[in-house]
Amino acid sequence: MPRRADPERIAQKREQIAVEAGRLFAAQGYDRTSVAEVAKAVGTSPASVFYYFEDKASLFRAVFERDLPAAEALIARHVEAPDPVTAILDVLDALARDAADPSASGMLIELLRRAGDDPELLAVVGRTANVLREGLAALISRGITEGAIDPDLDATETAAWLQAIVDATYLNARPGHSPHIELHRTVLGYLNPPQGRQEEPNG
Amino acid sequence: MPRRADPERIAQKREQIAVEAGRLFAAQGYDRTSVAEVAKAVGTSPASVFYYFEDKASLFRAVFERDLPAAEALIARHVEAPDPVTAILDVLDALARDAADPSASGMLIELLRRAGDDPELLAVVGRTANVLREGLAALISRGITEGAIDPDLDATETAAWLQAIVDATYLNARPGHSPHIELHRTVLGYLNPPQGRQEEPNG
DNA sequence: GTCTATAACGAGATAGAC
DNA sequence: GTCTATCTCGTTATAGAC
């Protein structure tokens, strides 16, 4: 016996549809997943899905709206850490954690693809990306101050580049292969002050 | 006055259609680009396009079939270079050259997306990627032998990772931003023997 | 070899009963 | 709130004239 207009129940159903849609979008892609399939997976009709979501695009966006609080929590957990370089590695590890999962890889690809067509989606993921970039940039700045990171690096540019490298680990995902070792070596090699890589500036 | 059954003319027309299709696929994506649009762009009819290509998927593949000879030539140009590390950087620079072009970035995404659905496409790009990976691995091996690259690295794994880094430059593409500086610093920091990054193995 | 015309199909979205 | 039924549109691909 469904209570009438129960807002909690509505939110629950929305969530359920979004989760099921996310699964299908990741596995098959956006265009190749019909709203009818999503409805079937959740045990309802297409019309019902359109009751909870304005259109198919907003259904896709819902999957990524869940990422923002997670990103904020991740940064909050590490921004005050004693060693900034270790904190950067921990954040990147967390971001790359799902890289081995092929469906996560598929979802990133769909995201990159749809972001060009849907400005609202771009705004949603842009907010999440900004939180991560600013958090990483703060850690990088602190690492520079403490002498652990090359002062010639621009904190924000470097943060963006590290994010791109994490994304690349998703695109290069192979089952049973964890990107952590390569990721750590890459990041440390990039951030380190240029000892050994170049000669002393003024002999 | 079209000559009848002129094979050169056929190849030319195929090429023309493939080029126009590549432009549209990169800008709009595979699913959102209809064969009718491609036909219009090339000044002909959908039926004519289907005369030159078996189906839409083979039209997409044609765009990437052109990459294999280019990859082979690129590797051949650098595999005998005197300094392997410089040669690696030159190859990666060439691969990242198009990263600033946003349509090239879009095409990479469409490729990743379609490769999961089209085994023949996967084979086509797999051949190109293998040529590049093996060429890079050969240069890495030589760099290890000559002491310029950390001997703890596996040549083939490292080559694959460098390819992923190149992909990252595409993901980080912004107008007016050249990826070369980040790319060089990343690659050199990764390949270098571990001087300065870690302590002596046995004090 | 290239066209016009259209077949065959499935998509997103809506109407209106209940 | 959720359903059945359907509308409308665009897609790939083909048939057949020329």
PDB file of N, CA and C in Angstrom, chain B residues 51-100:
ATOM      1  N   TYR B  51      27.059   2.061 -51.563  1.00  0.00           N
ATOM      2  CA  TYR B  51      27.698   1.361 -52.676  1.00  0.00           C
ATOM      3  C   TYR B  51      29.186   1.210 -52.404  1.00  0.00           C
ATOM      4  N   TYR B  52      29.801   2.212 -51.810  1.00  0.00           N
ATOM      5  CA  TYR B  52      31.251   2.186 -51.575  1.00  0.00           C
ATOM      6  C   TYR B  52      31.628   1.509 -50.262  1.00  0.00           C
ATOM      7  N   PHE B  53      30.691   1.482 -49.316  1.00  0.00           N
ATOM      8  CA  PHE B  53      30.974   0.849 -48.015  1.00  0.00           C
ATOM      9  C   PHE B  53      29.831  -0.102 -47.676  1.00  0.00           C
ATOM     10  N   GLU B  54      30.216  -1.245 -47.104  1.00  0.00           N
ATOM     11  CA  GLU B  54      29.228  -2.282 -46.851  1.00  0.00           C
ATOM     12  C   GLU B  54      28.160  -1.793 -45.878  1.00  0.00           C
ATOM     13  N   ASP B  55      28.600  -1.152 -44.809  1.00  0.00           N
ATOM     14  CA  ASP B  55      27.646  -0.615 -43.846  1.00  0.00           C
ATOM     15  C   ASP B  55      28.302   0.557 -43.105  1.00  0.00           C
ATOM     16  N   LYS B  56      27.566   1.094 -42.163  1.00  0.00           N
ATOM     17  CA  LYS B  56      28.059   2.282 -41.467  1.00  0.00           C
ATOM     18  C   LYS B  56      29.313   1.972 -40.648  1.00  0.00           C
ATOM     19  N   ALA B  57      29.350   0.787 -40.039  1.00  0.00           N
ATOM     20  CA  ALA B  57      30.495   0.426 -39.208  1.00  0.00           C
ATOM     21  C   ALA B  57      31.782   0.379 -40.035  1.00  0.00           C
ATOM     22  N   SER B  58      31.699  -0.145 -41.250  1.00  0.00           N
ATOM     23  CA  SER B  58      32.905  -0.243 -42.083  1.00  0.00           C
ATOM     24  C   SER B  58      33.344   1.151 -42.538  1.00  0.00           C
ATOM     25  N   LEU B  59      32.394   2.054 -42.635  1.00  0.00           N
ATOM     26  CA  LEU B  59      32.734   3.442 -42.950  1.00  0.00           C
ATOM     27  C   LEU B  59      33.558   4.054 -41.825  1.00  0.00           C
ATOM     28  N   PHE B  60      33.176   3.742 -40.598  1.00  0.00           N
ATOM     29  CA  PHE B  60      33.932   4.239 -39.444  1.00  0.00           C
ATOM     30  C   PHE B  60      35.329   3.613 -39.402  1.00  0.00           C
ATOM     31  N   ARG B  61      35.390   2.326 -39.666  1.00  0.00           N
ATOM     32  CA  ARG B  61      36.697   1.642 -39.643  1.00  0.00           C
ATOM     33  C   ARG B  61      37.655   2.236 -40.664  1.00  0.00           C
ATOM     34  N   ALA B  62      37.098   2.631 -41.805  1.00  0.00           N
ATOM     35  CA  ALA B  62      37.955   3.149 -42.875  1.00  0.00           C
ATOM     36  C   ALA B  62      38.793   4.325 -42.401  1.00  0.00           C
ATOM     37  N   VAL B  63      38.221   5.099 -41.477  1.00  0.00           N
ATOM     38  CA  VAL B  63      38.946   6.267 -40.970  1.00  0.00           C
ATOM     39  C   VAL B  63      40.249   5.830 -40.311  1.00  0.00           C
ATOM     40  N   PHE B  64      40.224   4.680 -39.641  1.00  0.00           N
ATOM     41  CA  PHE B  64      41.385   4.249 -38.858  1.00  0.00           C
ATOM     42  C   PHE B  64      42.317   3.322 -39.622  1.00  0.00           C
ATOM     43  N   GLU B  65      41.831   2.806 -40.730  1.00  0.00           N
ATOM     44  CA  GLU B  65      42.701   1.958 -41.541  1.00  0.00           C
ATOM     45  C   GLU B  65      43.844   2.773 -42.134  1.00  0.00           C
ATOM     46  N   ARG B  66      43.611   4.073 -42.217  1.00  0.00           N
ATOM     47  CA  ARG B  66      44.652   4.941 -42.764  1.00  0.00           C
ATOM     48  C   ARG B  66      45.790   5.144 -41.780  1.00  0.00           C
ATOM     49  N   ASP B  67      45.605   4.780 -40.510  1.00  0.00           N
ATOM     50  CA  ASP B  67      46.620   5.054 -39.490  1.00  0.00           C
ATOM     51  C   ASP B  67      47.776   4.057 -39.489  1.00  0.00           C
ATOM     52  N   LEU B  68      47.505   2.818 -39.923  1.00  0.00           N
ATOM     53  CA  LEU B  68      48.534   1.781 -39.817  1.00  0.00           C
ATOM     54  C   LEU B  68      49.802   2.134 -40.595  1.00  0.00           C
ATOM     55  N   PRO B  69      49.701   2.462 -41.884  1.00  0.00           N
ATOM     56  CA  PRO B  69      50.937   2.825 -42.601  1.00  0.00           C
ATOM     57  C   PRO B  69      51.633   4.029 -41.992  1.00  0.00           C
ATOM     58  N   ALA B  70      50.868   4.963 -41.485  1.00  0.00           N
ATOM     59  CA  ALA B  70      51.495   6.135 -40.846  1.00  0.00           C
ATOM     60  C   ALA B  70      52.286   5.718 -39.614  1.00  0.00           C
ATOM     61  N   ALA B  71      51.714   4.794 -38.820  1.00  0.00           N
ATOM     62  CA  ALA B  71      52.418   4.325 -37.629  1.00  0.00           C
ATOM     63  C   ALA B  71      53.699   3.585 -38.005  1.00  0.00           C
ATOM     64  N   GLU B  72      53.609   2.755 -39.033  1.00  0.00           N
ATOM     65  CA  GLU B  72      54.796   2.010 -39.455  1.00  0.00           C
ATOM     66  C   GLU B  72      55.898   2.954 -39.920  1.00  0.00           C
ATOM     67  N   ALA B  73      55.497   3.976 -40.650  1.00  0.00           N
ATOM     68  CA  ALA B  73      56.499   4.938 -41.121  1.00  0.00           C
ATOM     69  C   ALA B  73      57.127   5.697 -39.959  1.00  0.00           C
ATOM     70  N   LEU B  74      56.293   6.064 -39.003  1.00  0.00           N
ATOM     71  CA  LEU B  74      56.792   6.806 -37.837  1.00  0.00           C
ATOM     72  C   LEU B  74      57.839   5.995 -37.075  1.00  0.00           C
ATOM     73  N   ILE B  75      57.523   4.726 -36.820  1.00  0.00           N
ATOM     74  CA  ILE B  75      58.475   3.871 -36.102  1.00  0.00           C
ATOM     75  C   ILE B  75      59.740   3.666 -36.929  1.00  0.00           C
ATOM     76  N   ALA B  76      59.551   3.410 -38.205  1.00  0.00           N
ATOM     77  CA  ALA B  76      60.726   3.184 -39.066  1.00  0.00           C
ATOM     78  C   ALA B  76      61.652   4.395 -39.061  1.00  0.00           C
ATOM     79  N   ARG B  77      61.071   5.571 -38.974  1.00  0.00           N
ATOM     80  CA  ARG B  77      61.882   6.802 -38.998  1.00  0.00           C
ATOM     81  C   ARG B  77      62.739   6.944 -37.751  1.00  0.00           C
ATOM     82  N   HIS B  78      62.319   6.324 -36.638  1.00  0.00           N
ATOM     83  CA  HIS B  78      63.003   6.598 -35.372  1.00  0.00           C
ATOM     84  C   HIS B  78      63.713   5.401 -34.741  1.00  0.00           C
ATOM     85  N   VAL B  79      63.437   4.203 -35.244  1.00  0.00           N
ATOM     86  CA  VAL B  79      63.912   3.020 -34.528  1.00  0.00           C
ATOM     87  C   VAL B  79      65.438   2.912 -34.545  1.00  0.00           C
ATOM     88  N   GLU B  80      66.069   3.534 -35.550  1.00  0.00           N
ATOM     89  CA  GLU B  80      67.528   3.446 -35.648  1.00  0.00           C
ATOM     90  C   GLU B  80      68.214   4.719 -35.150  1.00  0.00           C
ATOM     91  N   ALA B  81      67.453   5.598 -34.531  1.00  0.00           N
ATOM     92  CA  ALA B  81      68.028   6.876 -34.099  1.00  0.00           C
ATOM     93  C   ALA B  81      69.159   6.652 -33.095  1.00  0.00           C
ATOM     94  N   PRO B  82      70.158   7.531 -33.081  1.00  0.00           N
ATOM     95  CA  PRO B  82      71.319   7.331 -32.197  1.00  0.00           C
ATOM     96  C   PRO B  82      70.941   7.318 -30.716  1.00  0.00           C
ATOM     97  N   ASP B  83      70.098   8.269 -30.278  1.00  0.00           N
ATOM     98  CA  ASP B  83      69.746   8.318 -28.849  1.00  0.00           C
ATOM     99  C   ASP B  83      68.319   7.809 -28.643  1.00  0.00           C
ATOM    100  N   PRO B  84      68.165   6.663 -27.991  1.00  0.00           N
ATOM    101  CA  PRO B  84      66.824   6.074 -27.862  1.00  0.00           C
ATOM    102  C   PRO B  84      65.845   6.946 -27.078  1.00  0.00           C
ATOM    103  N   VAL B  85      66.308   7.620 -26.030  1.00  0.00           N
ATOM    104  CA  VAL B  85      65.378   8.432 -25.233  1.00  0.00           C
ATOM    105  C   VAL B  85      64.838   9.594 -26.064  1.00  0.00           C
ATOM    106  N   THR B  86      65.721  10.251 -26.797  1.00  0.00           N
ATOM    107  CA  THR B  86      65.271  11.322 -27.693  1.00  0.00           C
ATOM    108  C   THR B  86      64.289  10.783 -28.725  1.00  0.00           C
ATOM    109  N   ALA B  87      64.587   9.602 -29.237  1.00  0.00           N
ATOM    110  CA  ALA B  87      63.698   9.000 -30.242  1.00  0.00           C
ATOM    111  C   ALA B  87      62.319   8.727 -29.649  1.00  0.00           C
ATOM    112  N   ILE B  88      62.280   8.229 -28.404  1.00  0.00           N
ATOM    113  CA  ILE B  88      60.986   7.981 -27.740  1.00  0.00           C
ATOM    114  C   ILE B  88      60.196   9.277 -27.626  1.00  0.00           C
ATOM    115  N   LEU B  89      60.872  10.326 -27.195  1.00  0.00           N
ATOM    116  CA  LEU B  89      60.183  11.617 -27.060  1.00  0.00           C
ATOM    117  C   LEU B  89      59.659  12.105 -28.413  1.00  0.00           C
ATOM    118  N   ASP B  90      60.461  11.904 -29.454  1.00  0.00           N
ATOM    119  CA  ASP B  90      60.029  12.351 -30.779  1.00  0.00           C
ATOM    120  C   ASP B  90      58.786  11.582 -31.240  1.00  0.00           C
ATOM    121  N   VAL B  91      58.789  10.271 -31.010  1.00  0.00           N
ATOM    122  CA  VAL B  91      57.630   9.458 -31.403  1.00  0.00           C
ATOM    123  C   VAL B  91      56.391   9.897 -30.639  1.00  0.00           C
ATOM    124  N   LEU B  92      56.535  10.080 -29.328  1.00  0.00           N
ATOM    125  CA  LEU B  92      55.381  10.478 -28.511  1.00  0.00           C
ATOM    126  C   LEU B  92      54.896  11.876 -28.898  1.00  0.00           C
ATOM    127  N   ASP B  93      55.845  12.757 -29.200  1.00  0.00           N
ATOM    128  CA  ASP B  93      55.447  14.085 -29.672  1.00  0.00           C
ATOM    129  C   ASP B  93      54.592  13.981 -30.929  1.00  0.00           C
ATOM    130  N   ALA B  94      55.031  13.136 -31.830  1.00  0.00           N
ATOM    131  CA  ALA B  94      54.265  12.983 -33.075  1.00  0.00           C
ATOM    132  C   ALA B  94      52.872  12.445 -32.786  1.00  0.00           C
ATOM    133  N   LEU B  95      52.781  11.488 -31.871  1.00  0.00           N
ATOM    134  CA  LEU B  95      51.478  10.909 -31.545  1.00  0.00           C
ATOM    135  C   LEU B  95      50.579  11.912 -30.837  1.00  0.00           C
ATOM    136  N   ALA B  96      51.195  12.814 -30.072  1.00  0.00           N
ATOM    137  CA  ALA B  96      50.411  13.789 -29.316  1.00  0.00           C
ATOM    138  C   ALA B  96      50.160  15.065 -30.110  1.00  0.00           C
ATOM    139  N   ARG B  97      50.686  15.106 -31.323  1.00  0.00           N
ATOM    140  CA  ARG B  97      50.635  16.344 -32.109  1.00  0.00           C
ATOM    141  C   ARG B  97      49.206  16.840 -32.306  1.00  0.00           C
ATOM    142  N   ASP B  98      48.295  15.892 -32.526  1.00  0.00           N
ATOM    143  CA  ASP B  98      46.911  16.286 -32.810  1.00  0.00           C
ATOM    144  C   ASP B  98      46.102  16.561 -31.549  1.00  0.00           C
ATOM    145  N   ALA B  99      46.757  16.413 -30.385  1.00  0.00           N
ATOM    146  CA  ALA B  99      45.974  16.497 -29.149  1.00  0.00           C
ATOM    147  C   ALA B  99      45.307  17.856 -28.979  1.00  0.00           C
ATOM    148  N   ALA B 100      45.909  18.892 -29.535  1.00  0.00           N
ATOM    149  CA  ALA B 100      45.329  20.223 -29.362  1.00  0.00           C
ATOM    150  C   ALA B 100      44.035  20.365 -30.162  1.00  0.00           C
TER     151      ALA B 100
END
